[in-house]
XYZ file of C-alpha atoms in Angstrom:
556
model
C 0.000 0.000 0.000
C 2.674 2.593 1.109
C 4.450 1.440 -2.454
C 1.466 2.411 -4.303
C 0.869 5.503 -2.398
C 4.112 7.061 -3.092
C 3.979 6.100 -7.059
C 0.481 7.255 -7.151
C 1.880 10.670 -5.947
C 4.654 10.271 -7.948
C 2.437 9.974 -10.998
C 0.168 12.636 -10.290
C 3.150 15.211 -9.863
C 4.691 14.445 -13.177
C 1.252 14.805 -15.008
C 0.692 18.671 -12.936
C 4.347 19.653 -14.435
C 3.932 18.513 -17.687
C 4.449 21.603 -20.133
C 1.105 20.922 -22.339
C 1.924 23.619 -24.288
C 5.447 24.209 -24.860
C 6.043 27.232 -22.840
C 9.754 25.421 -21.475
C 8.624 26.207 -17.657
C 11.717 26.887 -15.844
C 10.979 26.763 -12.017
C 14.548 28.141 -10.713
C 13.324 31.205 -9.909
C 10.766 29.817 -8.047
C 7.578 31.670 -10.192
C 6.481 29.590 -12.588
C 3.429 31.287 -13.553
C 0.540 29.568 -14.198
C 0.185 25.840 -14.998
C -1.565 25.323 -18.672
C -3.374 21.883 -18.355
C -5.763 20.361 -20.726
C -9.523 21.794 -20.778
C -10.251 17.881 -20.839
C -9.282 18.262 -17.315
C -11.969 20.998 -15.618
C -14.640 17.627 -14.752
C -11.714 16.666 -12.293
C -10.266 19.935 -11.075
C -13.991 21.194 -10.351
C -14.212 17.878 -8.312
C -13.563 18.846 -5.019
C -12.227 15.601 -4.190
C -9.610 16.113 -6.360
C -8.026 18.456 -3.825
C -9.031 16.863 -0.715
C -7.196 13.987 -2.004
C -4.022 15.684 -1.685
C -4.663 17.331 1.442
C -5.802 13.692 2.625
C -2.732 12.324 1.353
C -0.216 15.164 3.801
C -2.260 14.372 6.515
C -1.534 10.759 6.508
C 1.640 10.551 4.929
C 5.144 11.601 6.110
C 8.018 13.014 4.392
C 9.515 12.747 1.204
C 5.893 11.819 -0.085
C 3.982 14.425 2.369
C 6.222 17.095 0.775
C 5.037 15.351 -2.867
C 1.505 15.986 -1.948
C 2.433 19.685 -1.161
C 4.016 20.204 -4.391
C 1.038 18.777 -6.096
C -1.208 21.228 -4.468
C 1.368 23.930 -5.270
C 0.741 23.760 -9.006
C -3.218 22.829 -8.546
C -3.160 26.575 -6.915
C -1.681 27.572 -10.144
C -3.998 25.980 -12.645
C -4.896 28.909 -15.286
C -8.430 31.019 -14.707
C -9.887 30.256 -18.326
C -10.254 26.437 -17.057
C -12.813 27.223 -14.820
C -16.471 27.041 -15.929
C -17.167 30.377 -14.489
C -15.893 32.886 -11.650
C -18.437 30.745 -9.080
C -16.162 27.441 -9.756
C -13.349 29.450 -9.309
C -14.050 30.753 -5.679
C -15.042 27.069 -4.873
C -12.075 25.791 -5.637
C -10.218 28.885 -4.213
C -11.973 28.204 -0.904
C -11.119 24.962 -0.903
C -7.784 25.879 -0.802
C -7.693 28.196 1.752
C -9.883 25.748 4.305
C -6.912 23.275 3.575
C -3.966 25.501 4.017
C -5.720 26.686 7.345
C -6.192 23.270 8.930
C -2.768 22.553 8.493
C -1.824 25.973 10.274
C -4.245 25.449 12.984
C -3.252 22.061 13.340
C 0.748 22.230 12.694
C 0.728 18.776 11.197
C 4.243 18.436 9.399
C 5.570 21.746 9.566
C 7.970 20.308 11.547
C 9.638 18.955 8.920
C 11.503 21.231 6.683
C 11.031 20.150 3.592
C 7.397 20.403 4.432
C 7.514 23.159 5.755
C 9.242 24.811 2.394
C 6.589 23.451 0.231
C 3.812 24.783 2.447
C 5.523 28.217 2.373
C 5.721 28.268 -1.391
C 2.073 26.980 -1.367
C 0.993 30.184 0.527
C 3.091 31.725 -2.169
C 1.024 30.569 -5.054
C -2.015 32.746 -3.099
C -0.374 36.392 -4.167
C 0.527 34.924 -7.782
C -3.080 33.269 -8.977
C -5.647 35.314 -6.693
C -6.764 38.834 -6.716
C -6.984 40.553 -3.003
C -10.346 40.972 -3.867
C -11.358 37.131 -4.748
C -9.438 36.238 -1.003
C -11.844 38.717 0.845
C -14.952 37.400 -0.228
C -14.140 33.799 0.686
C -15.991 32.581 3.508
C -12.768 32.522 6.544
C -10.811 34.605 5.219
C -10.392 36.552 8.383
C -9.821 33.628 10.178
C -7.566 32.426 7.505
C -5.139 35.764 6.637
C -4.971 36.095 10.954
C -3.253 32.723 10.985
C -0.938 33.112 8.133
C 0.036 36.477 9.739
C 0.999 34.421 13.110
C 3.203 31.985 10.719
C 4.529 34.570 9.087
C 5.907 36.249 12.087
C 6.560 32.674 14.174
C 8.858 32.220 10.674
C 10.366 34.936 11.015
C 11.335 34.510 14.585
C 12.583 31.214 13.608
C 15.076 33.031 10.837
C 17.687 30.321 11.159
C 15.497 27.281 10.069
C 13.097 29.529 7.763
C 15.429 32.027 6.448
C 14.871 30.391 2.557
C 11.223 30.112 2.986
C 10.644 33.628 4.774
C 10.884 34.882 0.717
C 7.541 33.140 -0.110
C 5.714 34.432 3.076
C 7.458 38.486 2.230
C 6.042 37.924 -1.750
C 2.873 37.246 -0.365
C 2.345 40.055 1.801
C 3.873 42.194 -0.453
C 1.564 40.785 -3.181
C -1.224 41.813 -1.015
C -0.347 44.852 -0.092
C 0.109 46.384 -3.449
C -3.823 45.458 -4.728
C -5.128 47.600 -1.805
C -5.896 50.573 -4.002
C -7.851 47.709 -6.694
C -9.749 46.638 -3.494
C -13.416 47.270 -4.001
C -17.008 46.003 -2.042
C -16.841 45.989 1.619
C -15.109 43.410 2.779
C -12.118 44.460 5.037
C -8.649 43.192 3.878
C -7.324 43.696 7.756
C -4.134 44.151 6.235
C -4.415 47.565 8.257
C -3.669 44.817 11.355
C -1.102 42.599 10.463
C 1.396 44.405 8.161
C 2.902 46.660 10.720
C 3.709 43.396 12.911
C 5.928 41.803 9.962
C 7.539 44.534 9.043
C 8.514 45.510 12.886
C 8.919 41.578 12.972
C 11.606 41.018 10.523
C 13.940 43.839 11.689
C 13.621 42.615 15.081
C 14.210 39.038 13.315
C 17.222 40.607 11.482
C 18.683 41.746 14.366
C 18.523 38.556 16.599
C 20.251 36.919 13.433
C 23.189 39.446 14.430
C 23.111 38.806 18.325
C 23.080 35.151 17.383
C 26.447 35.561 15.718
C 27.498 34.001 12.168
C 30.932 32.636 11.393
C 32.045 34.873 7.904
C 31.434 32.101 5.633
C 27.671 32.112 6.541
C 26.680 35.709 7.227
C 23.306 36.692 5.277
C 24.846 39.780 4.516
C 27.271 38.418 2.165
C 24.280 36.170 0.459
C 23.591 38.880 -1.933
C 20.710 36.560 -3.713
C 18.587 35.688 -0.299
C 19.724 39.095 0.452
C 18.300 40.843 -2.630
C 15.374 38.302 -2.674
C 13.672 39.083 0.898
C 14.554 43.019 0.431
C 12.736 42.826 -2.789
C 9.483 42.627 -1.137
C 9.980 43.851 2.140
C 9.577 47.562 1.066
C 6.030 47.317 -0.317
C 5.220 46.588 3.511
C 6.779 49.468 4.829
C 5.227 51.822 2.185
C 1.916 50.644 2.950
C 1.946 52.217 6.310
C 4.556 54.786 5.680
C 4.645 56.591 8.408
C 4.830 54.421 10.921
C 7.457 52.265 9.459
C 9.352 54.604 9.054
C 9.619 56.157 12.060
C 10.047 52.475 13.593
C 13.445 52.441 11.638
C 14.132 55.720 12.550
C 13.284 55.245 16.467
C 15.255 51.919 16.135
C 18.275 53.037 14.108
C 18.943 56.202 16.304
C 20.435 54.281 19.396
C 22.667 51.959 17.691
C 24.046 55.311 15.533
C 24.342 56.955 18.874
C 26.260 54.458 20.476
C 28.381 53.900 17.118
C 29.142 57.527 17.229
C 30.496 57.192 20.898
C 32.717 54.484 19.880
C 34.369 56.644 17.813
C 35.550 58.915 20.167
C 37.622 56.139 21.751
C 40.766 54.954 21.093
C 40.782 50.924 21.959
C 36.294 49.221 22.084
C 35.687 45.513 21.941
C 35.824 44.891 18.410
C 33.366 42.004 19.174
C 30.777 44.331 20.443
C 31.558 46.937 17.544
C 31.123 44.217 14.701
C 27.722 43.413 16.213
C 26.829 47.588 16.258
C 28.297 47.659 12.568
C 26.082 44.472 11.583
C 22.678 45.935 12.892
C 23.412 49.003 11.308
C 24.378 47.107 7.876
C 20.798 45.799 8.384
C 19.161 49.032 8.505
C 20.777 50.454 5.815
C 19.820 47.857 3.517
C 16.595 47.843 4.503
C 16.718 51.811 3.926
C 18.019 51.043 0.391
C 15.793 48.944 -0.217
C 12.541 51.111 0.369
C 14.239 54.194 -1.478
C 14.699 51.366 -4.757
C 10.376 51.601 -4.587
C 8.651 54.816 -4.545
C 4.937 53.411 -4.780
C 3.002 54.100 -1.706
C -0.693 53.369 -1.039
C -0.988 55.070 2.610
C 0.895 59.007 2.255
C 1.132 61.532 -0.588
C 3.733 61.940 -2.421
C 5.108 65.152 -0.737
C 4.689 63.146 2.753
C 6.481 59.970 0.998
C 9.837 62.159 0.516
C 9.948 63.713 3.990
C 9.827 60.475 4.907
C 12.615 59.415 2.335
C 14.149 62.147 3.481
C 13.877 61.594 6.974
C 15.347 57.749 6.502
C 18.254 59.279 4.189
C 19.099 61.581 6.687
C 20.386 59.230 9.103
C 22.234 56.910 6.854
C 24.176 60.585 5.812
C 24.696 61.061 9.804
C 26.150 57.383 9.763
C 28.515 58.318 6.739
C 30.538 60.784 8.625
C 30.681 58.725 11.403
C 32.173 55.446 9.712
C 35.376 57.220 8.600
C 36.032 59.088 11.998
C 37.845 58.386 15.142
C 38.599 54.492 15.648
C 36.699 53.607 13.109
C 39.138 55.045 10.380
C 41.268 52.493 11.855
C 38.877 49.202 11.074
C 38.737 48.733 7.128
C 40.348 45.364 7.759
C 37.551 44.185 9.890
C 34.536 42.597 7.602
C 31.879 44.048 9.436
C 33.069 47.638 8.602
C 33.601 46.119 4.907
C 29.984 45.080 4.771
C 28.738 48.392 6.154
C 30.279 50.284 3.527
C 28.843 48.262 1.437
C 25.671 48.523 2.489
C 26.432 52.304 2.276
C 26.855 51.815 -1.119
C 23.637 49.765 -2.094
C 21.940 53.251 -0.730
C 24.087 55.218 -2.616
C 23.028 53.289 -5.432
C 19.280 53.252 -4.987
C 19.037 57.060 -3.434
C 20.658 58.232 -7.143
C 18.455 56.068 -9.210
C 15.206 57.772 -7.178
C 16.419 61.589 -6.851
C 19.707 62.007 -8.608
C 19.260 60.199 -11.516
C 18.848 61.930 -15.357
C 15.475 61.337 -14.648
C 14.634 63.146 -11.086
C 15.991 66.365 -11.420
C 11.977 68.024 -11.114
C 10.850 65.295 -8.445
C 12.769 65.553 -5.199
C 11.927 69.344 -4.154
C 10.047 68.172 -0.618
C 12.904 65.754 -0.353
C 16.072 67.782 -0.742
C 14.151 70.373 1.260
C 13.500 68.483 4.062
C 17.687 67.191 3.682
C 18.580 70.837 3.736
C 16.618 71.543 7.044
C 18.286 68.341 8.506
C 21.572 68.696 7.065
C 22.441 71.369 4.583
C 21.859 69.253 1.826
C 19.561 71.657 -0.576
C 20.379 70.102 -4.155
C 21.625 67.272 -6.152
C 25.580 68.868 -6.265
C 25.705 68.624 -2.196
C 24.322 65.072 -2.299
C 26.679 64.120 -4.810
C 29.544 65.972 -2.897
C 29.059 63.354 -0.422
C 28.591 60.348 -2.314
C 31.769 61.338 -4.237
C 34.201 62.181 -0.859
C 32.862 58.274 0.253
C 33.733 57.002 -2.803
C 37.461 58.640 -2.718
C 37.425 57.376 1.097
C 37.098 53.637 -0.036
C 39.661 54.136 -2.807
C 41.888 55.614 -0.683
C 41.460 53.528 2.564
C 40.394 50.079 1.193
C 43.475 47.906 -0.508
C 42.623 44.415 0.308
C 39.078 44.020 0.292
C 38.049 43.362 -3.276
C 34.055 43.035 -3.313
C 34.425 46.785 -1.316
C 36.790 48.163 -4.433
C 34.793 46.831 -7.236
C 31.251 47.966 -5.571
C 32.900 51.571 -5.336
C 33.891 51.555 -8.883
C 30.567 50.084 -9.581
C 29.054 53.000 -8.276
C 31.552 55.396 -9.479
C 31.011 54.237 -12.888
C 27.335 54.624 -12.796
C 27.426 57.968 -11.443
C 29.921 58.853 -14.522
C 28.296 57.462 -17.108
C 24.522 59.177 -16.443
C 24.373 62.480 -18.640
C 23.606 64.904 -15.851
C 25.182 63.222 -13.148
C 28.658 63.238 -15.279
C 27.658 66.792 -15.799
C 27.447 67.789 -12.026
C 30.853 65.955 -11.755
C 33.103 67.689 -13.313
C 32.024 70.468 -11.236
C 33.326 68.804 -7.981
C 36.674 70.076 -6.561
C 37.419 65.822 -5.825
C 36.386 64.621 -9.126
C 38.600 67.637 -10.617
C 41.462 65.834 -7.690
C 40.746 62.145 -8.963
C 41.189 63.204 -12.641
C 44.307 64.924 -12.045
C 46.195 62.450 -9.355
C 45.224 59.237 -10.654
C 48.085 57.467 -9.015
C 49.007 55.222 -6.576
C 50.769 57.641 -3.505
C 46.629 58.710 -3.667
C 45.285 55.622 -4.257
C 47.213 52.834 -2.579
C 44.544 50.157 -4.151
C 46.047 50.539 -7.713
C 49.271 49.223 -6.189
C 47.492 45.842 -4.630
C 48.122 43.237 -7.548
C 45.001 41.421 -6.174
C 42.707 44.741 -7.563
C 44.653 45.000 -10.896
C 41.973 44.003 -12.462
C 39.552 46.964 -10.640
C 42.024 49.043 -12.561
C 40.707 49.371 -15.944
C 37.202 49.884 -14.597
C 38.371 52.703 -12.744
C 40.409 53.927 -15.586
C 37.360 53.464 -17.812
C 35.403 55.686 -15.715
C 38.326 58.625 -15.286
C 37.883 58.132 -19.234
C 34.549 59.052 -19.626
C 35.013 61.995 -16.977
C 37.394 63.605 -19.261
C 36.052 63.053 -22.582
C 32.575 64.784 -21.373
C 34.453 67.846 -22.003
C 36.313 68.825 -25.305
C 39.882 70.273 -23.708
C 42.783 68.551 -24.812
C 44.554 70.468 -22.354
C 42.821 68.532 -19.956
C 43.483 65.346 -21.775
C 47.297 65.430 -21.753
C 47.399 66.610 -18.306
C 45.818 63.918 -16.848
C 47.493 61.572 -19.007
C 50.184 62.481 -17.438
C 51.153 60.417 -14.901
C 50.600 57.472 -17.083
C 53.285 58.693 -19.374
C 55.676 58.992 -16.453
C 55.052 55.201 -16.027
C 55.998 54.400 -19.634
C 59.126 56.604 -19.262
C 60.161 54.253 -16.280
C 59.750 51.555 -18.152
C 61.265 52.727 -21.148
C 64.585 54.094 -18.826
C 64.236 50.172 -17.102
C 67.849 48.001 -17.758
C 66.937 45.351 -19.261
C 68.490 43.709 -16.624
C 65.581 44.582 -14.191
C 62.328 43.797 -16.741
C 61.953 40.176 -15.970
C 61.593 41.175 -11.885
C 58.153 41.425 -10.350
C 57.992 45.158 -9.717
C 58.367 45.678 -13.704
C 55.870 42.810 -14.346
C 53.223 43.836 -12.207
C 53.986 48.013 -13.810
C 53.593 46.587 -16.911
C 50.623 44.823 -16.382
C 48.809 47.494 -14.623
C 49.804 49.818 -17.096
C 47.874 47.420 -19.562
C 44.962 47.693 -17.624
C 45.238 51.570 -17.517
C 45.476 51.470 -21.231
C 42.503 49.359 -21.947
C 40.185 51.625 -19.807
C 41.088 55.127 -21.235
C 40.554 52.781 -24.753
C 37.016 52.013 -23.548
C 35.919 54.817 -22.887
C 37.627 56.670 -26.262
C 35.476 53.991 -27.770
C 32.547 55.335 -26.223
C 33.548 59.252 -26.811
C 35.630 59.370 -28.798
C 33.663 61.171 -31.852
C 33.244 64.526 -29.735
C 34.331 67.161 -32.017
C 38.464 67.545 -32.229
C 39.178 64.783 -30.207
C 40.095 61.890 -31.962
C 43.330 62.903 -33.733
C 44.621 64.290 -30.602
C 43.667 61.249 -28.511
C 45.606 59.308 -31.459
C 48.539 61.470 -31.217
C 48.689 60.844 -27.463
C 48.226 57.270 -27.304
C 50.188 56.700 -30.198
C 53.017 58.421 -28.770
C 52.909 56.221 -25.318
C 52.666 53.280 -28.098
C 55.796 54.497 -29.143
C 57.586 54.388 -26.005
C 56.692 50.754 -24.962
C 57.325 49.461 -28.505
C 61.225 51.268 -27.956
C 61.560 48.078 -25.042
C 59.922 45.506 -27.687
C 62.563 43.206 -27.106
C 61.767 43.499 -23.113
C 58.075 43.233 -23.730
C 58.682 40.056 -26.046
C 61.217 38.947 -23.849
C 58.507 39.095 -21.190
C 55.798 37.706 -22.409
């Protein structure tokens, strides 16, 4: 019988992920849309047998083939709308669904097990991917059911250790849900109102027990930029849909730890345990930060009220910027916690210009920058990028081993460069004007770190497009400069001395240095009256390495 049972299962799994129709389903990313079966099939999914079956089989079954039945009801819940005889069929079956799913919350049968316990997230999953908000409100239970689904949702996230992969299904739902508020219509109350505030105060707290908990660096969430980037997809939606308060949750939370940061700093020796925990809450919040800046839909505030609030969160991840670089903490860029605060620092840097620096938010950040110039002086979109600029010659300048922190500042730097207006408001900056000019490595010690050569042409690439915005070939062969002095060293080398590392490494960097200004002539290089002076120059530091052929050949 058991035998049976678990090919029976088997069976009926295969059949529901069958692609009838050719569509090459790929379920990595964990939404594979709705499931296209047969309209010879409606007699038997209007059967509401045909469910209870599967719910019969979890209940009396036990892992691997209780998890079978799961996924079987996973792609039942996303069997297309057009197979239904009519809307009526459809909230039968939908009902049917829910009364299942909420006898195994009230009961707890299996969830025990995680594999189980997976499925049944990504089963609650398939609810904000198939079903309106407005078809769940009008099912008999549903206040009954959406209560206990909020008390999972928050006992998961308390649990973040054993649920951390599932929590994503349980955010997208919410999230999901959330975001069809304004579409709501009839009477029926969502309660959404209730139980949104709860999980979004519930996963920062659950974020920040993660930290107290402690991680060994291999396993640190913060590094796993997918889970990472999957649970803060969804997480902002909540915190927009009661705006006000959730943001002045993070604000009330974030204050204390950025006040006791900021005391650190004044002293010269702090347990670096307790400070990595500080920098890891904080790293939390500022992601979190980034996160809701990436979104700018809100269903609860206006949109002047939305960036005082944007503001407001902004503000204090600017008052956490000065601190990071001050005091002892100048003196902790080898410690990873400070490396993953910057770049968390970043991520916001990166979302804050895509929402009001950007080419495309010039006219649609006055309440914002406003509200940053009562808090901070910040009244426009040069002061802002002032700052973002100084942080990123601070990481270039203080970081030398730490890779991922180089290449996300370049990252950055390179974005910033490459947008029309903000490459514009660039050149106007005193340290852009200082990076163009002393583009070496007594200034920026990284360039010397063979480990970061390769960061080198990206952040010659990007000095590239800063000086090809303007049409001054003055300006070109002045800040060419101190890579000719590199090719007169080499070409002044004994030959002697070329086969040592310190010329291999020159050489090799000076490559790299090459191939970035050549991207980004590639890019620019029609502006008017360039290009035969950009020849000339280049072709003269040709020149000079080609005198040491045999060296190079030698070399190689």
């Amino acid at each position: 019988m058991s035998r049976l049972q678990e090919l029976a299962l088997s069976l009926s799994l295969k059949c529901l992920s069958f692609d009838f129709v050719g569509t090459s389903i790929d379920e990595s990313s964990e939404e594979f849309g709705t499931i296209q079966i047969p309209s010879s099939w409606r007699p038997v999914l209007e059967d509401p047998s045909t469910l209870q079956i599967f719910f019969d089989y979890y209940a009396i079954t036990t892992s691997p083939r209780s998890k079978e039945a799961l996924e079987c009801l996973v792609r039942l819940a996303s069997v297309r709308r057009s197979l239904f005889t009519n809307d009526a069929a459809r909230s039968k079956f939908l009902a049917h669904l829910m009364t299942g799913t909420k006898e195994i919350l009230q009961t707890g049968r299996g969830l025990a097990d995680h594999d189980n316990y997976h499925e049944y997230c990504r089963l609650l999953g398939r609810f904000r991917v198939n079903y309106q908000l407005s078809e769940l409100v009008n099912v008999e239970g549903y206040s009954d059911w959406i209560q206990l689904v909020a008390e999972f949702t928050l006992k998961s996230l308390q649990s973040w250790q054993w649920a951390s992969s599932s929590v994503y299904y349980l955010l997208g739902l919410w999230s999901r849900l959330v975001t069809s508020v304004p579409y709501l219509k009839g009477e029926a109350p969502s309660l959404l109102d209730e139980f949104v505030p709860k999980i979004t105060e519930g996963f920062i707290t659950s974020r920040f027990n993660s930290v107290q908990a402690g991680f060994t660096d291999d396993e640190d969430p913060l590094d796993n930029v997918e889970l990472l980037q999957d649970q803060l997809d969804c997480f902002p939606y909540l915190c927009r849909f009661q705006y006000q308060s959730s943001g002045f949750y993070i604000i009330n939370t974030m204050e204390p730890i950025l006040q006791s940061y900021t005391e650190r700093a004044r002293l010269q020796t702090a347990d670096n345990n307790e400070l990595a925990v500080i920098e890891a809450k904080l790293s939390w919040i500022v992601h979190i930060i980034a996160a809701i800046l990436k979104i700018k839909q809100s269903t609860g505030c206006s949109v002047e009220s939305q960036e005082v609030l944007d503001a407001e969160l902004s503000a204090r991840v600017l008052q956490l910027i000065n601190v990071t670089d001050s005091g002892l903490h100048s003196q902790r860029y080898g410690e990873l916690s400070k490396q993953r605060l910057d770049r968390a620092i970043l991520t916001f840097f990166q979302h804050f210009r895509k929402s009001y620096v950007g080419d495309q938010a010039v006219h649609s950040s006055k309440q914002l920058y406003a509200r940053l110039s009562e808090l901070l002086g910040l009244s426009d979109h040069l002061l802002l990028l002032n700052v973002i600029v100084s942080k990123i010659a601070t990481n270039l300048k203080c970081y030398t081993e730490s890779e991922e922190v180089i290449n996300h500042t370049l990252s950055l730097f390179l974005e910033l460069a490459s947008g029309y207006m903000t490459g514009k408001l660039l050149l106007k900056l005193d340290a852009i004007k200082f990076i163009v000019a002393n583009h070496t490595r007594e200034h920026f010690p990284f360039l010397e770190e063979y480990r970061s050569s390769r960061s080198r042409t990206t952040f010659y690439y990007t000095i590239g497009w800063l000086i090809f915005m303007e049409d001054s070939p003055v300006k070109f062969k002045s800040s060419m400069e101190p890579l000719l002095q590199v090719f007169l060293r080499l070409e002044t080398t004994p030959d002697s001395m070329f086969r040592t590392d310190g010329v291999k490494y020159a050489l090799i960097g000076l490559m790299r240095d090459l191939r970035g200004i050549a991207m980004a002539t590639n890019r620019l290089v029609y502006i008017l009256g360039m290009r035969s002076m950009i020849d000339e120059q280049l072709g003269f530091m040709s020149f000079l390495l080609l005198s040491q052929s045999k060296n190079v050949w030698a070399f190689i």
